[in-house]
Amino acid sequence: MNEALLRSLTPSVLGILVRRGADFAAAEDAVQDALIEAVRVWPADPPRDPKGWLVTVAWRKFLDATRADAARRRREDLVDEEPAPGPAPDVDDTLQLYFLCAHPSLTPSSAVALTLRAVGGLTTRQIAQGYLVPEATMAQRISRAKRTVSGVRFDQPGDVATVLRVLYLVFNEGYSGDVDLAAEAIRLTRQLAAAIDHPEVAGLLALMLLHHARRATRTAPDGSLVPLAEQDRGRWDTESIAEGVEILRAALARDRLGEYQAQAAIAALHADAPTAAETDWVQIVEWYDELVRLTDSPVVRLNRAVAVGEADGPRAGLAALAALDDSLPRHTAVAAYLHERDGDLATAARLYAEAARKAPNLAERDYLTRQAARLNARRCR
């Protein structure tokens, strides 16, 4: 088997499928399937025209996947439109589905997609819209996830921490298209909280509600980011805040602290402050200390450095930051903020510009660029 030949032919075969009308992601999957078939067949029966053989097999794989996808969509539409015949089952397998969908053999993205499909009841089309990917790509991701867990026994004990991590990932996906994934994550977590008595499930639900309460104020009408200190607190959802605080208090009273309860406690302290200046940063630092003890996460330590800078002054925050790896995501942005607080505008402007170049998304990049421009303008006055 000439692996170098296969690698050299792959881009050309992929291009031919795309020109024939195949979606790029679906074409990639079809070509990969054809390559697997070549590895299996060619040693015993090498083709005269390797490229032609790959094109033919890949196109057939693409057509088969397209037909299967169309049939699946028809089945989903029928399920959505018509109730299942016969009496309703007495046994609810929802909790088992949570643990199956969060199986450790799945990648985080596959676990999230499978949870939305199997537990959330969303169609593949809706999930794809939420992730801004082609429907065929999402269908293949879900199909692979189903195949991966097909041999898992339902009576195997599940890992609550893994289930909660998946739900946390769903929440962090935010919202787009026809499906609000943040709201869907809250709905799923409510469902889990009703099925299982666990303080960390309650802690995660409280955390989601407290963060979601601020959602309307996190961006300006033009889509630009609005930092927490500048948000209009009068527009925060007070009902969600009250519910989140109540759920958190009940969970903390059980004295089985976990990371989601600690995160929710920090969010509650932010929600409780009438203004940014009245935030109880000393208590927030104490909760970050608990989070560090629970997780030893570098990201938690980074957020703690910001809180220390607010509670004890920017130089204390910079000292806490100096103990961390400067390759951490958003490390440069935190350093810029703390240097600005310390009055070193030249260093802060330089670091804001550097952080903008490293930003993971356009909204964050634009915000950091504006911060750098603002400080440079102040220095020129």
XYZ file of C-alpha atoms in Angstrom:
381
model
C 0.000 0.000 0.000
C 1.465 3.344 -1.144
C 0.392 5.739 1.635
C 2.269 8.603 0.015
C 0.193 8.132 -3.143
C -3.039 8.249 -1.131
C -1.971 11.433 0.620
C -1.007 13.078 -2.659
C -4.335 12.203 -4.313
C -6.556 13.297 -1.408
C -6.699 17.093 -2.162
C -7.473 16.464 -5.846
C -10.238 13.949 -5.102
C -11.706 16.286 -2.480
C -11.730 19.147 -4.996
C -13.533 17.028 -7.604
C -16.293 16.114 -5.129
C -16.766 19.753 -4.128
C -16.978 20.821 -7.774
C -19.625 18.157 -8.310
C -21.737 19.846 -5.644
C -20.781 18.085 -2.404
C -20.626 20.120 0.796
C -16.970 20.447 1.854
C -17.398 18.729 5.237
C -19.440 15.899 3.713
C -16.875 15.562 0.909
C -14.087 15.271 3.486
C -15.937 12.449 5.239
C -16.608 10.674 1.946
C -12.955 10.899 0.897
C -11.831 9.570 4.276
C -14.206 6.616 3.892
C -12.826 6.001 0.401
C -9.263 6.051 1.733
C -10.180 3.471 4.363
C -11.698 1.318 1.621
C -8.519 1.716 -0.451
C -6.360 0.541 2.433
C -8.566 -2.538 2.687
C -8.885 -3.384 -1.048
C -5.786 -2.168 -2.880
C -3.182 -4.591 -1.461
C -5.055 -7.533 -3.031
C -6.566 -5.738 -6.045
C -4.686 -2.529 -6.961
C -6.606 -0.321 -9.434
C -5.238 0.748 -12.807
C -6.372 4.320 -12.187
C -5.975 5.074 -8.430
C -7.367 8.605 -8.703
C -10.387 7.511 -10.750
C -11.023 4.683 -8.297
C -10.938 7.068 -5.314
C -13.251 9.564 -7.038
C -15.773 6.848 -7.887
C -15.793 5.305 -4.412
C -15.816 8.674 -2.611
C -18.722 9.937 -4.753
C -20.659 6.741 -4.017
C -19.958 7.170 -0.295
C -21.164 10.769 -0.502
C -24.401 9.770 -2.263
C -25.036 6.996 0.269
C -24.520 9.430 3.150
C -26.796 12.008 1.497
C -29.586 9.465 1.021
C -29.188 8.239 4.593
C -29.283 11.819 5.849
C -32.476 12.553 3.909
C -34.097 9.399 5.288
C -33.036 10.332 8.821
C -34.502 13.814 8.465
C -37.808 12.350 7.281
C -37.861 10.049 10.320
C -37.073 12.961 12.658
C -39.813 15.084 11.136
C -42.312 12.264 11.610
C -41.268 11.801 15.218
C -41.590 15.531 15.866
C -45.029 15.716 14.253
C -46.725 12.576 15.583
C -46.947 11.135 19.099
C -45.720 7.584 19.539
C -48.557 5.008 19.406
C -49.586 2.997 22.439
C -49.495 3.816 26.146
C -46.734 5.962 27.568
C -43.923 3.982 29.185
C -43.794 3.852 32.968
C -39.989 3.983 33.082
C -38.138 7.229 32.344
C -34.697 6.552 30.891
C -33.707 10.227 30.865
C -31.140 9.918 33.643
C -29.559 6.877 31.996
C -29.348 8.834 28.746
C -27.442 11.633 30.494
C -24.774 9.230 31.652
C -24.622 7.424 28.329
C -24.238 10.661 26.364
C -21.432 11.795 28.676
C -19.497 8.549 28.249
C -15.718 9.136 28.647
C -15.015 7.512 25.267
C -16.642 10.494 23.517
C -14.949 13.777 22.725
C -16.494 16.806 24.497
C -18.037 18.138 21.258
C -19.578 14.742 20.425
C -20.910 14.338 23.969
C -22.559 17.757 23.810
C -24.155 17.074 20.421
C -25.412 13.639 21.497
C -26.854 15.062 24.726
C -28.763 17.728 22.811
C -30.137 15.123 20.398
C -30.920 12.242 22.746
C -31.829 14.074 25.954
C -32.744 17.545 24.730
C -34.879 16.236 21.864
C -33.476 18.764 19.404
C -33.349 17.821 15.737
C -30.005 17.486 14.015
C -30.886 20.581 11.979
C -31.413 22.653 15.131
C -28.151 21.489 16.710
C -26.251 22.247 13.515
C -27.721 25.748 13.459
C -26.683 26.247 17.078
C -23.107 25.278 16.218
C -23.123 27.099 12.865
C -22.042 23.961 10.972
C -23.674 22.118 8.031
C -26.438 19.718 9.015
C -24.682 16.808 7.304
C -21.554 17.434 9.392
C -23.543 17.418 12.621
C -25.460 14.289 11.543
C -22.195 12.425 11.010
C -20.839 13.634 14.348
C -23.934 12.378 16.150
C -23.928 9.084 14.230
C -20.308 8.434 15.167
C -21.069 9.239 18.803
C -23.977 6.781 18.772
C -21.757 4.072 17.302
C -19.122 4.745 19.942
C -21.524 4.200 22.845
C -23.633 1.502 21.197
C -21.936 -1.255 23.198
C -22.125 0.510 26.569
C -24.379 -1.194 29.078
C -27.108 0.977 30.569
C -26.582 -0.491 34.030
C -23.011 0.749 34.262
C -22.602 3.445 36.924
C -22.324 6.915 35.472
C -20.014 9.772 36.392
C -21.956 12.802 37.604
C -18.914 15.039 37.140
C -18.714 14.132 33.437
C -22.437 14.772 32.929
C -22.119 18.169 34.592
C -19.077 19.024 32.472
C -21.061 18.264 29.316
C -23.967 20.444 30.461
C -21.500 23.216 31.342
C -20.069 22.988 27.812
C -23.579 23.194 26.332
C -24.217 26.368 28.350
C -20.949 27.940 27.279
C -21.823 27.435 23.607
C -24.167 30.407 23.986
C -26.873 30.847 21.386
C -27.412 31.293 17.663
C -29.807 30.215 14.931
C -33.166 28.808 15.971
C -31.882 27.245 19.192
C -30.739 29.093 22.293
C -28.134 26.650 23.621
C -27.697 28.535 26.901
C -31.428 28.313 27.625
C -31.401 24.678 26.497
C -28.574 23.924 28.937
C -30.618 25.441 31.771
C -33.626 23.324 30.775
C -31.536 20.149 30.695
C -29.900 20.931 34.036
C -33.312 21.570 35.616
C -34.359 18.175 34.307
C -31.296 16.528 35.819
C -31.771 18.350 39.138
C -35.313 16.972 39.326
C -34.019 13.443 38.720
C -30.948 13.346 40.960
C -30.359 14.817 44.417
C -26.799 16.111 44.163
C -25.465 19.441 45.499
C -23.202 19.982 42.477
C -26.143 19.586 40.092
C -27.872 22.312 42.088
C -24.652 24.339 42.074
C -24.405 24.167 38.288
C -28.051 25.170 37.860
C -27.522 28.137 40.185
C -24.384 29.139 38.272
C -26.209 29.033 34.941
C -29.142 31.087 36.242
C -26.879 33.740 37.759
C -24.797 34.112 34.589
C -27.839 33.980 32.309
C -29.452 36.799 34.317
C -26.808 39.198 32.939
C -27.030 38.051 29.340
C -29.014 40.996 27.937
C -26.385 43.478 29.157
C -23.220 41.691 28.009
C -23.198 43.208 24.536
C -24.051 46.642 23.148
C -26.564 47.080 20.288
C -23.641 46.981 17.819
C -22.533 43.597 19.195
C -19.478 44.897 21.051
C -18.598 43.457 24.467
C -19.660 45.286 27.630
C -17.459 44.368 30.642
C -19.141 43.460 33.923
C -18.266 46.753 35.612
C -19.990 48.747 32.851
C -23.154 46.670 32.496
C -26.560 48.203 33.272
C -27.460 46.305 36.442
C -31.002 47.595 36.297
C -31.534 45.335 33.281
C -30.346 42.163 35.011
C -33.015 39.478 35.421
C -33.808 39.725 39.143
C -36.088 36.665 39.131
C -33.313 34.448 37.778
C -30.887 35.923 40.299
C -33.270 35.276 43.203
C -33.873 31.702 42.050
C -30.165 31.061 41.563
C -29.298 32.412 45.023
C -32.022 30.310 46.664
C -30.839 27.127 44.931
C -27.231 27.900 45.856
C -28.037 28.486 49.531
C -29.793 25.129 49.773
C -26.842 23.396 48.107
C -24.220 25.085 50.325
C -26.213 24.149 53.439
C -25.460 20.490 52.696
C -21.747 21.147 53.338
C -20.549 19.183 50.297
C -18.775 21.979 48.444
C -17.850 21.474 44.803
C -16.457 23.656 42.046
C -19.832 24.640 40.567
C -21.151 25.755 43.946
C -18.009 27.847 44.465
C -18.333 29.408 41.005
C -22.005 30.122 41.693
C -21.078 31.801 44.986
C -18.748 34.165 43.105
C -21.478 34.900 40.559
C -23.940 35.552 43.397
C -21.596 38.106 44.998
C -21.374 39.960 41.683
C -25.163 39.840 41.314
C -25.675 41.088 44.879
C -23.565 44.242 44.436
C -25.727 47.315 43.621
C -22.759 48.823 41.750
C -19.386 47.541 40.572
C -17.674 49.681 43.241
C -19.660 47.935 45.999
C -18.569 44.420 44.971
C -17.297 42.372 47.924
C -13.937 41.505 46.369
C -12.455 40.227 49.641
C -15.089 37.531 49.861
C -14.695 36.763 46.140
C -10.973 36.148 46.698
C -11.884 33.739 49.507
C -14.157 31.806 47.150
C -11.412 31.723 44.528
C -9.132 30.249 47.187
C -11.698 27.479 47.640
C -11.858 26.965 43.874
C -8.075 26.690 43.678
C -8.174 24.077 46.435
C -10.890 22.134 44.608
C -9.536 22.318 41.058
C -5.940 23.620 41.073
C -6.876 25.108 37.704
C -4.521 27.667 36.110
C -7.573 29.490 34.708
C -9.024 29.777 38.217
C -5.681 31.147 39.444
C -5.757 33.702 36.610
C -9.243 34.880 37.606
C -8.126 34.955 41.231
C -5.304 37.344 40.274
C -7.917 39.789 38.936
C -9.910 39.500 42.170
C -6.768 40.032 44.274
C -6.022 43.126 42.191
C -9.461 44.507 43.054
C -9.349 43.534 46.737
C -5.732 44.363 47.611
C -4.619 46.682 44.825
C -3.213 46.181 41.317
C 0.343 45.439 42.463
C -0.894 42.556 44.593
C -2.783 41.316 41.535
C 0.350 41.593 39.388
C 2.313 39.647 42.001
C -0.284 36.862 41.884
C -0.172 36.969 38.085
C 3.626 36.686 38.016
C 3.381 33.171 39.457
C 1.381 31.959 36.423
C 2.449 30.789 32.966
C 2.174 33.774 30.602
C 0.997 31.450 27.798
C -2.357 31.013 29.565
C -5.319 32.249 27.488
C -6.172 35.865 28.417
C -3.064 36.192 30.632
C -1.903 39.189 28.576
C -5.317 40.874 28.800
C -5.327 40.502 32.602
C -1.808 41.913 32.781
C -2.906 44.883 30.667
C -5.874 45.586 32.961
C -3.780 45.402 36.135
C -1.042 47.635 34.693
C -3.704 50.188 33.733
C -5.085 50.067 37.275
C -1.518 50.657 38.518
C -1.173 53.757 36.327
C 1.347 52.330 33.835
C -0.567 53.344 30.719
C 2.243 52.708 28.223
C 2.700 49.101 29.320
C -1.052 48.582 29.530
C -1.621 49.903 25.989
C 1.126 47.661 24.607
C -0.291 44.615 26.396
C -3.876 45.372 25.279
C -2.673 45.453 21.664
C -0.773 42.194 22.154
C -3.819 40.584 23.796
C -5.989 41.679 20.865
C -3.740 39.776 18.468
C -4.219 36.641 20.589
C -7.982 37.046 21.094
C -10.054 33.901 20.414
C -12.936 35.747 18.746
C -13.711 38.936 16.868
C -15.753 40.602 19.635
C -12.967 40.176 22.181
C -10.332 41.333 19.692
C -12.295 44.491 18.921
C -12.785 45.239 22.623
C -9.073 44.874 23.417
C -8.106 46.943 20.381
C -10.382 49.740 21.576
C -8.813 49.570 25.040
C -5.341 49.982 23.549
C -6.517 52.889 21.391
C -8.185 54.566 24.382
C -4.990 54.458 26.456
C -2.812 55.640 23.591
C -5.165 58.592 23.097
C -4.939 59.463 26.814
C -1.133 59.362 26.683
C -1.088 61.785 23.719
C -3.131 64.460 25.445
